[in-house]
Amino acid sequence: MGHRQGGACPPPQSPRQTPEAAASSLVRRALGLCRTLRGWPGEVLDRLSGIAWVGRYERHEQIMADDPQRRDVLVVASGCVAVDHVDAAGQRFLLSMYGPGDITSLIRLLTDAPFRFGFHAREPSTVVHIPCDAMTAVLDAHPILWKDLCLLMLARTHQSILLQQQRSSGQVTQMVADSVVQLARARGQDGAALAGGGVQVSQTELAAMLSVSRQTINKVLQGLQRAGLLTVRYGRLEGVDLPRLSRLAQGHGDGP
């Protein structure tokens, strides 16, 4: 079960608990490194640090498992957090992934929306939880900061619309290339080649994300491999050439 540390409410005692001062420092550092929040005034980040708390999660552990409807904004401090959906048959679908410096669960700032998706750790992860009501109060005191969140959500909406356009026009290769790039960046990778263990995603998960068959995903990935853009391994993609894949995702690349 995830360990909760720091924040406005006293965390439960645990022999593995980080001292409160260290947890507070971790929260402040994570907020300062978040791409969306790092340009905010220091006093605002300090206020958010005072209301936030730290959760530590093992691989595959569900986040907010005790209350799936809890309204927390999540900032990934380390590791990788996946957004998922479980259908009526109990099958889990991967929707997106976020890595260090990313913020997610912003939709939970809404007070009257049902939440039909959840979050789990793809690997051991440290996540900063910001309670939504308290965060809203901070934002309302600095209304210009809502603009940053609105622009982020507009960018993500544009990405979803682009994916739908690619799907409707049969541009599956571009869809796959774009998804791999986004998943790679969720691991904090923006360089020429993806280092470490590559992108940990199965062909079945990619197929579910893009609403296409596993056979289609396999065909596209094999083509990308022949073109030297990546290497397909069991449950992951290695040797990802991000610049070339990015160009291909935008319709300008030299793909298969």
PDB file of C-alpha atoms in Angstrom:
ATOM      1  CA  MET A   1       0.000   0.000   0.000  1.00  0.00           C
ATOM      2  CA  GLY A   2       1.256   3.519  -0.788  1.00  0.00           C
ATOM      3  CA  HIS A   3       2.898   5.449   2.031  1.00  0.00           C
ATOM      4  CA  ARG A   4       1.618   8.941   2.780  1.00  0.00           C
ATOM      5  CA  GLN A   5       4.054  11.564   4.055  1.00  0.00           C
ATOM      6  CA  GLY A   6       3.821  15.232   4.957  1.00  0.00           C
ATOM      7  CA  GLY A   7       0.983  17.601   4.128  1.00  0.00           C
ATOM      8  CA  ALA A   8      -1.740  19.480   5.913  1.00  0.00           C
ATOM      9  CA  CYS A   9      -3.014  16.409   7.786  1.00  0.00           C
ATOM     10  CA  PRO A  10      -0.675  14.360   9.992  1.00  0.00           C
ATOM     11  CA  PRO A  11       0.346  11.160   8.189  1.00  0.00           C
ATOM     12  CA  PRO A  12       0.041   7.782   9.888  1.00  0.00           C
ATOM     13  CA  GLN A  13       3.097   6.645  11.787  1.00  0.00           C
ATOM     14  CA  SER A  14       5.290   4.169   9.926  1.00  0.00           C
ATOM     15  CA  PRO A  15       8.847   2.951  10.394  1.00  0.00           C
ATOM     16  CA  ARG A  16       9.389   3.730   6.693  1.00  0.00           C
ATOM     17  CA  GLN A  17       8.088   7.277   6.980  1.00  0.00           C
ATOM     18  CA  THR A  18      10.289  10.091   5.746  1.00  0.00           C
ATOM     19  CA  PRO A  19      10.763  12.803   8.433  1.00  0.00           C
ATOM     20  CA  GLU A  20       8.242  15.598   7.964  1.00  0.00           C
ATOM     21  CA  ALA A  21      10.871  18.202   7.121  1.00  0.00           C
ATOM     22  CA  ALA A  22      12.346  15.993   4.413  1.00  0.00           C
ATOM     23  CA  ALA A  23       8.879  15.317   2.976  1.00  0.00           C
ATOM     24  CA  SER A  24       8.135  19.050   2.912  1.00  0.00           C
ATOM     25  CA  SER A  25      11.407  19.699   1.109  1.00  0.00           C
ATOM     26  CA  LEU A  26      10.610  16.965  -1.416  1.00  0.00           C
ATOM     27  CA  VAL A  27       7.177  18.482  -2.106  1.00  0.00           C
ATOM     28  CA  ARG A  28       8.610  21.948  -2.658  1.00  0.00           C
ATOM     29  CA  ARG A  29      11.329  20.628  -4.945  1.00  0.00           C
ATOM     30  CA  ALA A  30       8.853  18.556  -6.980  1.00  0.00           C
ATOM     31  CA  LEU A  31       6.541  21.536  -7.460  1.00  0.00           C
ATOM     32  CA  GLY A  32       9.483  23.708  -8.505  1.00  0.00           C
ATOM     33  CA  LEU A  33      10.510  21.150 -11.130  1.00  0.00           C
ATOM     34  CA  CYS A  34       6.997  20.636 -12.509  1.00  0.00           C
ATOM     35  CA  ARG A  35       6.940  22.053 -16.034  1.00  0.00           C
ATOM     36  CA  THR A  36       3.534  23.671 -15.529  1.00  0.00           C
ATOM     37  CA  LEU A  37       4.145  25.120 -12.059  1.00  0.00           C
ATOM     38  CA  ARG A  38       7.816  26.065 -11.985  1.00  0.00           C
ATOM     39  CA  GLY A  39       7.196  29.588 -13.317  1.00  0.00           C
ATOM     40  CA  TRP A  40       4.702  30.372 -10.564  1.00  0.00           C
ATOM     41  CA  PRO A  41       5.633  32.807  -7.758  1.00  0.00           C
ATOM     42  CA  GLY A  42       7.591  31.278  -4.919  1.00  0.00           C
ATOM     43  CA  GLU A  43       4.980  32.204  -2.343  1.00  0.00           C
ATOM     44  CA  VAL A  44       2.328  30.315  -4.322  1.00  0.00           C
ATOM     45  CA  LEU A  45       4.484  27.193  -4.484  1.00  0.00           C
ATOM     46  CA  ASP A  46       5.126  27.557  -0.755  1.00  0.00           C
ATOM     47  CA  ARG A  47       1.377  27.645  -0.090  1.00  0.00           C
ATOM     48  CA  LEU A  48       0.806  24.601  -2.276  1.00  0.00           C
ATOM     49  CA  SER A  49       3.639  22.814  -0.473  1.00  0.00           C
ATOM     50  CA  GLY A  50       1.872  23.464   2.807  1.00  0.00           C
ATOM     51  CA  ILE A  51      -1.312  21.708   1.706  1.00  0.00           C
ATOM     52  CA  ALA A  52       0.270  18.868  -0.297  1.00  0.00           C
ATOM     53  CA  TRP A  53       1.441  15.467   0.835  1.00  0.00           C
ATOM     54  CA  VAL A  54       3.700  12.766  -0.576  1.00  0.00           C
ATOM     55  CA  GLY A  55       2.635   9.283  -1.617  1.00  0.00           C
ATOM     56  CA  ARG A  56       5.120   6.520  -2.390  1.00  0.00           C
ATOM     57  CA  TYR A  57       3.877   3.659  -4.536  1.00  0.00           C
ATOM     58  CA  GLU A  58       5.269   0.304  -5.574  1.00  0.00           C
ATOM     59  CA  ARG A  59       5.147  -0.948  -9.150  1.00  0.00           C
ATOM     60  CA  HIS A  60       1.569  -1.653 -10.324  1.00  0.00           C
ATOM     61  CA  GLU A  61       0.122  -0.166  -7.119  1.00  0.00           C
ATOM     62  CA  GLN A  62      -3.123   1.723  -7.551  1.00  0.00           C
ATOM     63  CA  ILE A  63      -3.035   5.393  -6.526  1.00  0.00           C
ATOM     64  CA  MET A  64      -5.950   6.629  -4.388  1.00  0.00           C
ATOM     65  CA  ALA A  65      -7.089   3.018  -4.113  1.00  0.00           C
ATOM     66  CA  ASP A  66      -8.789   3.758  -0.786  1.00  0.00           C
ATOM     67  CA  ASP A  67     -11.013   6.394  -2.423  1.00  0.00           C
ATOM     68  CA  PRO A  68     -11.012   6.397  -6.259  1.00  0.00           C
ATOM     69  CA  GLN A  69     -13.218   9.521  -6.282  1.00  0.00           C
ATOM     70  CA  ARG A  70     -10.864  11.556  -4.101  1.00  0.00           C
ATOM     71  CA  ARG A  71     -10.137  14.919  -5.651  1.00  0.00           C
ATOM     72  CA  ASP A  72      -6.355  15.317  -5.693  1.00  0.00           C
ATOM     73  CA  VAL A  73      -4.163  16.854  -8.377  1.00  0.00           C
ATOM     74  CA  LEU A  74      -1.050  14.712  -8.884  1.00  0.00           C
ATOM     75  CA  VAL A  75       2.502  15.884  -9.567  1.00  0.00           C
ATOM     76  CA  VAL A  76       4.963  13.112 -10.437  1.00  0.00           C
ATOM     77  CA  ALA A  77       8.210  13.558  -8.511  1.00  0.00           C
ATOM     78  CA  SER A  78       9.825  10.308  -9.665  1.00  0.00           C
ATOM     79  CA  GLY A  79       8.863   7.135 -11.474  1.00  0.00           C
ATOM     80  CA  CYS A  80       5.963   6.864 -13.904  1.00  0.00           C
ATOM     81  CA  VAL A  81       2.208   7.158 -13.340  1.00  0.00           C
ATOM     82  CA  ALA A  82      -0.322   5.657 -15.732  1.00  0.00           C
ATOM     83  CA  VAL A  83      -3.911   6.757 -16.259  1.00  0.00           C
ATOM     84  CA  ASP A  84      -6.113   3.709 -16.682  1.00  0.00           C
ATOM     85  CA  HIS A  85      -9.709   2.618 -17.044  1.00  0.00           C
ATOM     86  CA  VAL A  86     -11.270  -0.674 -15.964  1.00  0.00           C
ATOM     87  CA  ASP A  87     -14.312  -1.779 -17.958  1.00  0.00           C
ATOM     88  CA  ALA A  88     -17.339  -3.701 -16.697  1.00  0.00           C
ATOM     89  CA  ALA A  89     -15.582  -6.995 -17.421  1.00  0.00           C
ATOM     90  CA  GLY A  90     -12.642  -6.015 -15.249  1.00  0.00           C
ATOM     91  CA  GLN A  91     -10.243  -5.466 -18.144  1.00  0.00           C
ATOM     92  CA  ARG A  92      -7.779  -2.622 -17.628  1.00  0.00           C
ATOM     93  CA  PHE A  93      -7.010  -0.165 -20.436  1.00  0.00           C
ATOM     94  CA  LEU A  94      -3.977   2.108 -20.418  1.00  0.00           C
ATOM     95  CA  LEU A  95      -4.901   5.667 -21.453  1.00  0.00           C
ATOM     96  CA  SER A  96      -1.712   7.689 -20.936  1.00  0.00           C
ATOM     97  CA  MET A  97       1.433   7.916 -18.838  1.00  0.00           C
ATOM     98  CA  TYR A  98       3.181  10.733 -16.976  1.00  0.00           C
ATOM     99  CA  GLY A  99       6.714  11.043 -15.653  1.00  0.00           C
ATOM    100  CA  PRO A 100       8.813  13.354 -13.470  1.00  0.00           C
ATOM    101  CA  GLY A 101       7.832  16.994 -13.929  1.00  0.00           C
ATOM    102  CA  ASP A 102       4.327  16.159 -15.167  1.00  0.00           C
ATOM    103  CA  ILE A 103       1.039  17.142 -13.557  1.00  0.00           C
ATOM    104  CA  THR A 104      -2.160  15.143 -14.011  1.00  0.00           C
ATOM    105  CA  SER A 105      -5.631  14.638 -12.547  1.00  0.00           C
ATOM    106  CA  LEU A 106      -6.425  18.300 -13.228  1.00  0.00           C
ATOM    107  CA  ILE A 107      -9.944  17.288 -14.254  1.00  0.00           C
ATOM    108  CA  ARG A 108     -10.593  16.652 -10.566  1.00  0.00           C
ATOM    109  CA  LEU A 109     -10.542  20.382  -9.959  1.00  0.00           C
ATOM    110  CA  LEU A 110     -14.123  20.162 -11.235  1.00  0.00           C
ATOM    111  CA  THR A 111     -16.579  19.669  -8.400  1.00  0.00           C
ATOM    112  CA  ASP A 112     -19.417  17.905 -10.220  1.00  0.00           C
ATOM    113  CA  ALA A 113     -17.750  15.480 -12.636  1.00  0.00           C
ATOM    114  CA  PRO A 114     -17.750  11.689 -12.137  1.00  0.00           C
ATOM    115  CA  PHE A 115     -14.284  10.176 -12.496  1.00  0.00           C
ATOM    116  CA  ARG A 116     -14.254   7.005 -14.562  1.00  0.00           C
ATOM    117  CA  PHE A 117     -10.515   6.489 -14.703  1.00  0.00           C
ATOM    118  CA  GLY A 118      -7.800   5.861 -12.152  1.00  0.00           C
ATOM    119  CA  PHE A 119      -4.049   5.949 -11.713  1.00  0.00           C
ATOM    120  CA  HIS A 120      -1.377   3.381 -10.948  1.00  0.00           C
ATOM    121  CA  ALA A 121       2.392   3.349 -10.665  1.00  0.00           C
ATOM    122  CA  ARG A 122       4.102   1.793 -13.686  1.00  0.00           C
ATOM    123  CA  GLU A 123       7.275   1.564 -11.608  1.00  0.00           C
ATOM    124  CA  PRO A 124       8.209   2.588  -8.045  1.00  0.00           C
ATOM    125  CA  SER A 125       6.984   6.188  -7.945  1.00  0.00           C
ATOM    126  CA  THR A 126       6.841   9.210  -5.679  1.00  0.00           C
ATOM    127  CA  VAL A 127       3.787  11.396  -6.227  1.00  0.00           C
ATOM    128  CA  VAL A 128       2.819  14.743  -4.709  1.00  0.00           C
ATOM    129  CA  HIS A 129      -0.907  14.968  -3.929  1.00  0.00           C
ATOM    130  CA  ILE A 130      -2.510  18.431  -3.863  1.00  0.00           C
ATOM    131  CA  PRO A 131      -6.093  18.408  -2.514  1.00  0.00           C
ATOM    132  CA  CYS A 132      -8.276  20.079  -5.139  1.00  0.00           C
ATOM    133  CA  ASP A 133     -10.389  22.320  -2.917  1.00  0.00           C
ATOM    134  CA  ALA A 134      -7.316  23.781  -1.249  1.00  0.00           C
ATOM    135  CA  MET A 135      -5.576  24.210  -4.612  1.00  0.00           C
ATOM    136  CA  THR A 136      -8.644  25.976  -6.014  1.00  0.00           C
ATOM    137  CA  ALA A 137      -8.540  28.436  -3.120  1.00  0.00           C
ATOM    138  CA  VAL A 138      -4.881  29.217  -3.885  1.00  0.00           C
ATOM    139  CA  LEU A 139      -5.635  29.673  -7.596  1.00  0.00           C
ATOM    140  CA  ASP A 140      -8.626  31.891  -6.903  1.00  0.00           C
ATOM    141  CA  ALA A 141      -6.318  34.144  -4.892  1.00  0.00           C
ATOM    142  CA  HIS A 142      -4.027  34.352  -7.961  1.00  0.00           C
ATOM    143  CA  PRO A 143      -6.490  34.042 -10.892  1.00  0.00           C
ATOM    144  CA  ILE A 144      -3.855  34.680 -13.582  1.00  0.00           C
ATOM    145  CA  LEU A 145      -2.416  31.244 -12.757  1.00  0.00           C
ATOM    146  CA  TRP A 146      -5.561  29.549 -14.019  1.00  0.00           C
ATOM    147  CA  LYS A 147      -4.300  30.523 -17.488  1.00  0.00           C
ATOM    148  CA  ASP A 148      -1.384  28.082 -17.256  1.00  0.00           C
ATOM    149  CA  LEU A 149      -3.701  25.206 -16.392  1.00  0.00           C
ATOM    150  CA  CYS A 150      -6.158  26.185 -19.135  1.00  0.00           C
ATOM    151  CA  LEU A 151      -3.395  26.280 -21.754  1.00  0.00           C
ATOM    152  CA  LEU A 152      -2.138  22.875 -20.616  1.00  0.00           C
ATOM    153  CA  MET A 153      -5.602  21.350 -20.876  1.00  0.00           C
ATOM    154  CA  LEU A 154      -6.129  22.968 -24.291  1.00  0.00           C
ATOM    155  CA  ALA A 155      -2.863  21.417 -25.489  1.00  0.00           C
ATOM    156  CA  ARG A 156      -3.951  18.000 -24.226  1.00  0.00           C
ATOM    157  CA  THR A 157      -7.372  18.424 -25.836  1.00  0.00           C
ATOM    158  CA  HIS A 158      -5.679  19.305 -29.120  1.00  0.00           C
ATOM    159  CA  GLN A 159      -3.599  16.141 -28.814  1.00  0.00           C
ATOM    160  CA  SER A 160      -6.765  14.076 -28.354  1.00  0.00           C
ATOM    161  CA  ILE A 161      -8.436  15.700 -31.364  1.00  0.00           C
ATOM    162  CA  LEU A 162      -5.339  15.068 -33.483  1.00  0.00           C
ATOM    163  CA  LEU A 163      -5.423  11.416 -32.457  1.00  0.00           C
ATOM    164  CA  GLN A 164      -9.068  11.157 -33.495  1.00  0.00           C
ATOM    165  CA  GLN A 165      -8.302  12.771 -36.853  1.00  0.00           C
ATOM    166  CA  GLN A 166      -5.442  10.357 -37.472  1.00  0.00           C
ATOM    167  CA  ARG A 167      -7.646   7.407 -36.531  1.00  0.00           C
ATOM    168  CA  SER A 168     -10.507   8.510 -38.791  1.00  0.00           C
ATOM    169  CA  SER A 169      -8.159   9.022 -41.745  1.00  0.00           C
ATOM    170  CA  GLY A 170      -6.321   5.742 -41.228  1.00  0.00           C
ATOM    171  CA  GLN A 171      -2.987   7.316 -40.270  1.00  0.00           C
ATOM    172  CA  VAL A 172      -2.143   4.503 -37.869  1.00  0.00           C
ATOM    173  CA  THR A 173       1.626   4.811 -38.273  1.00  0.00           C
ATOM    174  CA  GLN A 174       1.492   8.461 -37.257  1.00  0.00           C
ATOM    175  CA  MET A 175      -0.744   7.556 -34.310  1.00  0.00           C
ATOM    176  CA  VAL A 176       1.707   4.945 -33.070  1.00  0.00           C
ATOM    177  CA  ALA A 177       4.704   7.226 -33.586  1.00  0.00           C
ATOM    178  CA  ASP A 178       3.026  10.033 -31.674  1.00  0.00           C
ATOM    179  CA  SER A 179       2.017   7.737 -28.815  1.00  0.00           C
ATOM    180  CA  VAL A 180       5.539   6.339 -28.467  1.00  0.00           C
ATOM    181  CA  VAL A 181       6.955   9.875 -28.391  1.00  0.00           C
ATOM    182  CA  GLN A 182       4.477  10.911 -25.686  1.00  0.00           C
ATOM    183  CA  LEU A 183       5.222   7.810 -23.625  1.00  0.00           C
ATOM    184  CA  ALA A 184       8.960   8.402 -23.978  1.00  0.00           C
ATOM    185  CA  ARG A 185       8.603  11.984 -22.811  1.00  0.00           C
ATOM    186  CA  ALA A 186       6.628  10.732 -19.820  1.00  0.00           C
ATOM    187  CA  ARG A 187       9.919   9.172 -18.740  1.00  0.00           C
ATOM    188  CA  GLY A 188      11.627  12.550 -19.048  1.00  0.00           C
ATOM    189  CA  GLN A 189      13.358  11.632 -22.306  1.00  0.00           C
ATOM    190  CA  ASP A 190      13.742  14.336 -24.936  1.00  0.00           C
ATOM    191  CA  GLY A 191      17.102  13.441 -26.438  1.00  0.00           C
ATOM    192  CA  ALA A 192      18.074  11.711 -29.654  1.00  0.00           C
ATOM    193  CA  ALA A 193      17.801   8.194 -28.262  1.00  0.00           C
ATOM    194  CA  LEU A 194      15.824   6.790 -25.379  1.00  0.00           C
ATOM    195  CA  ALA A 195      18.183   5.462 -22.744  1.00  0.00           C
ATOM    196  CA  GLY A 196      17.711   2.880 -20.004  1.00  0.00           C
ATOM    197  CA  GLY A 197      14.926   0.336 -20.280  1.00  0.00           C
ATOM    198  CA  GLY A 198      13.173   2.137 -23.108  1.00  0.00           C
ATOM    199  CA  VAL A 199       9.408   2.593 -23.108  1.00  0.00           C
ATOM    200  CA  GLN A 200       7.697  -0.046 -20.989  1.00  0.00           C
ATOM    201  CA  VAL A 201       4.494  -0.654 -22.899  1.00  0.00           C
ATOM    202  CA  SER A 202       3.091  -3.810 -24.460  1.00  0.00           C
ATOM    203  CA  GLN A 203       1.533  -4.109 -27.886  1.00  0.00           C
ATOM    204  CA  THR A 204      -1.773  -4.937 -26.205  1.00  0.00           C
ATOM    205  CA  GLU A 205      -1.609  -1.712 -24.171  1.00  0.00           C
ATOM    206  CA  LEU A 206      -0.760   0.355 -27.244  1.00  0.00           C
ATOM    207  CA  ALA A 207      -3.655  -1.224 -29.116  1.00  0.00           C
ATOM    208  CA  ALA A 208      -6.038  -0.329 -26.274  1.00  0.00           C
ATOM    209  CA  MET A 209      -4.718   3.240 -26.106  1.00  0.00           C
ATOM    210  CA  LEU A 210      -5.275   3.774 -29.829  1.00  0.00           C
ATOM    211  CA  SER A 211      -8.443   1.672 -30.249  1.00  0.00           C
ATOM    212  CA  VAL A 212      -6.934  -0.516 -32.954  1.00  0.00           C
ATOM    213  CA  SER A 213      -6.201  -4.233 -33.090  1.00  0.00           C
ATOM    214  CA  ARG A 214      -3.076  -5.794 -31.641  1.00  0.00           C
ATOM    215  CA  GLN A 215      -2.285  -7.178 -35.094  1.00  0.00           C
ATOM    216  CA  THR A 216      -2.320  -3.644 -36.511  1.00  0.00           C
ATOM    217  CA  ILE A 217       0.030  -2.426 -33.765  1.00  0.00           C
ATOM    218  CA  ASN A 218       2.373  -5.348 -34.373  1.00  0.00           C
ATOM    219  CA  LYS A 219       2.486  -4.597 -38.118  1.00  0.00           C
ATOM    220  CA  VAL A 220       3.236  -0.902 -37.543  1.00  0.00           C
ATOM    221  CA  LEU A 221       5.911  -1.563 -34.903  1.00  0.00           C
ATOM    222  CA  GLN A 222       7.639  -4.091 -37.156  1.00  0.00           C
ATOM    223  CA  GLY A 223       7.691  -1.470 -39.908  1.00  0.00           C
ATOM    224  CA  LEU A 224       9.160   1.124 -37.542  1.00  0.00           C
ATOM    225  CA  GLN A 225      11.770  -1.401 -36.468  1.00  0.00           C
ATOM    226  CA  ARG A 226      12.775  -2.114 -40.071  1.00  0.00           C
ATOM    227  CA  ALA A 227      13.117   1.640 -40.602  1.00  0.00           C
ATOM    228  CA  GLY A 228      15.492   1.822 -37.635  1.00  0.00           C
ATOM    229  CA  LEU A 229      13.240   4.019 -35.499  1.00  0.00           C
ATOM    230  CA  LEU A 230      12.965   1.596 -32.577  1.00  0.00           C
ATOM    231  CA  THR A 231      13.511  -1.988 -31.474  1.00  0.00           C
ATOM    232  CA  VAL A 232      10.615  -4.154 -30.325  1.00  0.00           C
ATOM    233  CA  ARG A 233      11.215  -6.227 -27.196  1.00  0.00           C
ATOM    234  CA  TYR A 234       8.804  -8.151 -24.997  1.00  0.00           C
ATOM    235  CA  GLY A 235       6.729  -5.596 -23.098  1.00  0.00           C
ATOM    236  CA  ARG A 236       8.868  -2.615 -24.085  1.00  0.00           C
ATOM    237  CA  LEU A 237      10.362  -0.589 -26.933  1.00  0.00           C
ATOM    238  CA  GLU A 238      14.079   0.151 -27.042  1.00  0.00           C
ATOM    239  CA  GLY A 239      16.422   2.279 -29.141  1.00  0.00           C
ATOM    240  CA  VAL A 240      13.681   4.833 -29.719  1.00  0.00           C
ATOM    241  CA  ASP A 241      14.802   7.564 -32.145  1.00  0.00           C
ATOM    242  CA  LEU A 242      12.759  10.453 -30.768  1.00  0.00           C
ATOM    243  CA  PRO A 243      13.609  13.139 -33.361  1.00  0.00           C
ATOM    244  CA  ARG A 244      12.695  10.903 -36.311  1.00  0.00           C
ATOM    245  CA  LEU A 245       9.594   9.556 -34.597  1.00  0.00           C
ATOM    246  CA  SER A 246       8.500  13.109 -33.765  1.00  0.00           C
ATOM    247  CA  ARG A 247       8.821  14.135 -37.414  1.00  0.00           C
ATOM    248  CA  LEU A 248       6.912  11.035 -38.484  1.00  0.00           C
ATOM    249  CA  ALA A 249       4.152  11.786 -35.958  1.00  0.00           C
ATOM    250  CA  GLN A 250       3.788  15.239 -37.520  1.00  0.00           C
ATOM    251  CA  GLY A 251       3.562  13.767 -41.013  1.00  0.00           C
ATOM    252  CA  HIS A 252       7.020  14.931 -42.085  1.00  0.00           C
ATOM    253  CA  GLY A 253       9.153  11.890 -41.353  1.00  0.00           C
ATOM    254  CA  ASP A 254      10.825   9.101 -43.276  1.00  0.00           C
ATOM    255  CA  GLY A 255       8.898   6.224 -41.781  1.00  0.00           C
ATOM    256  CA  PRO A 256       8.229   2.748 -43.162  1.00  0.00           C
TER     257      PRO A 256
END
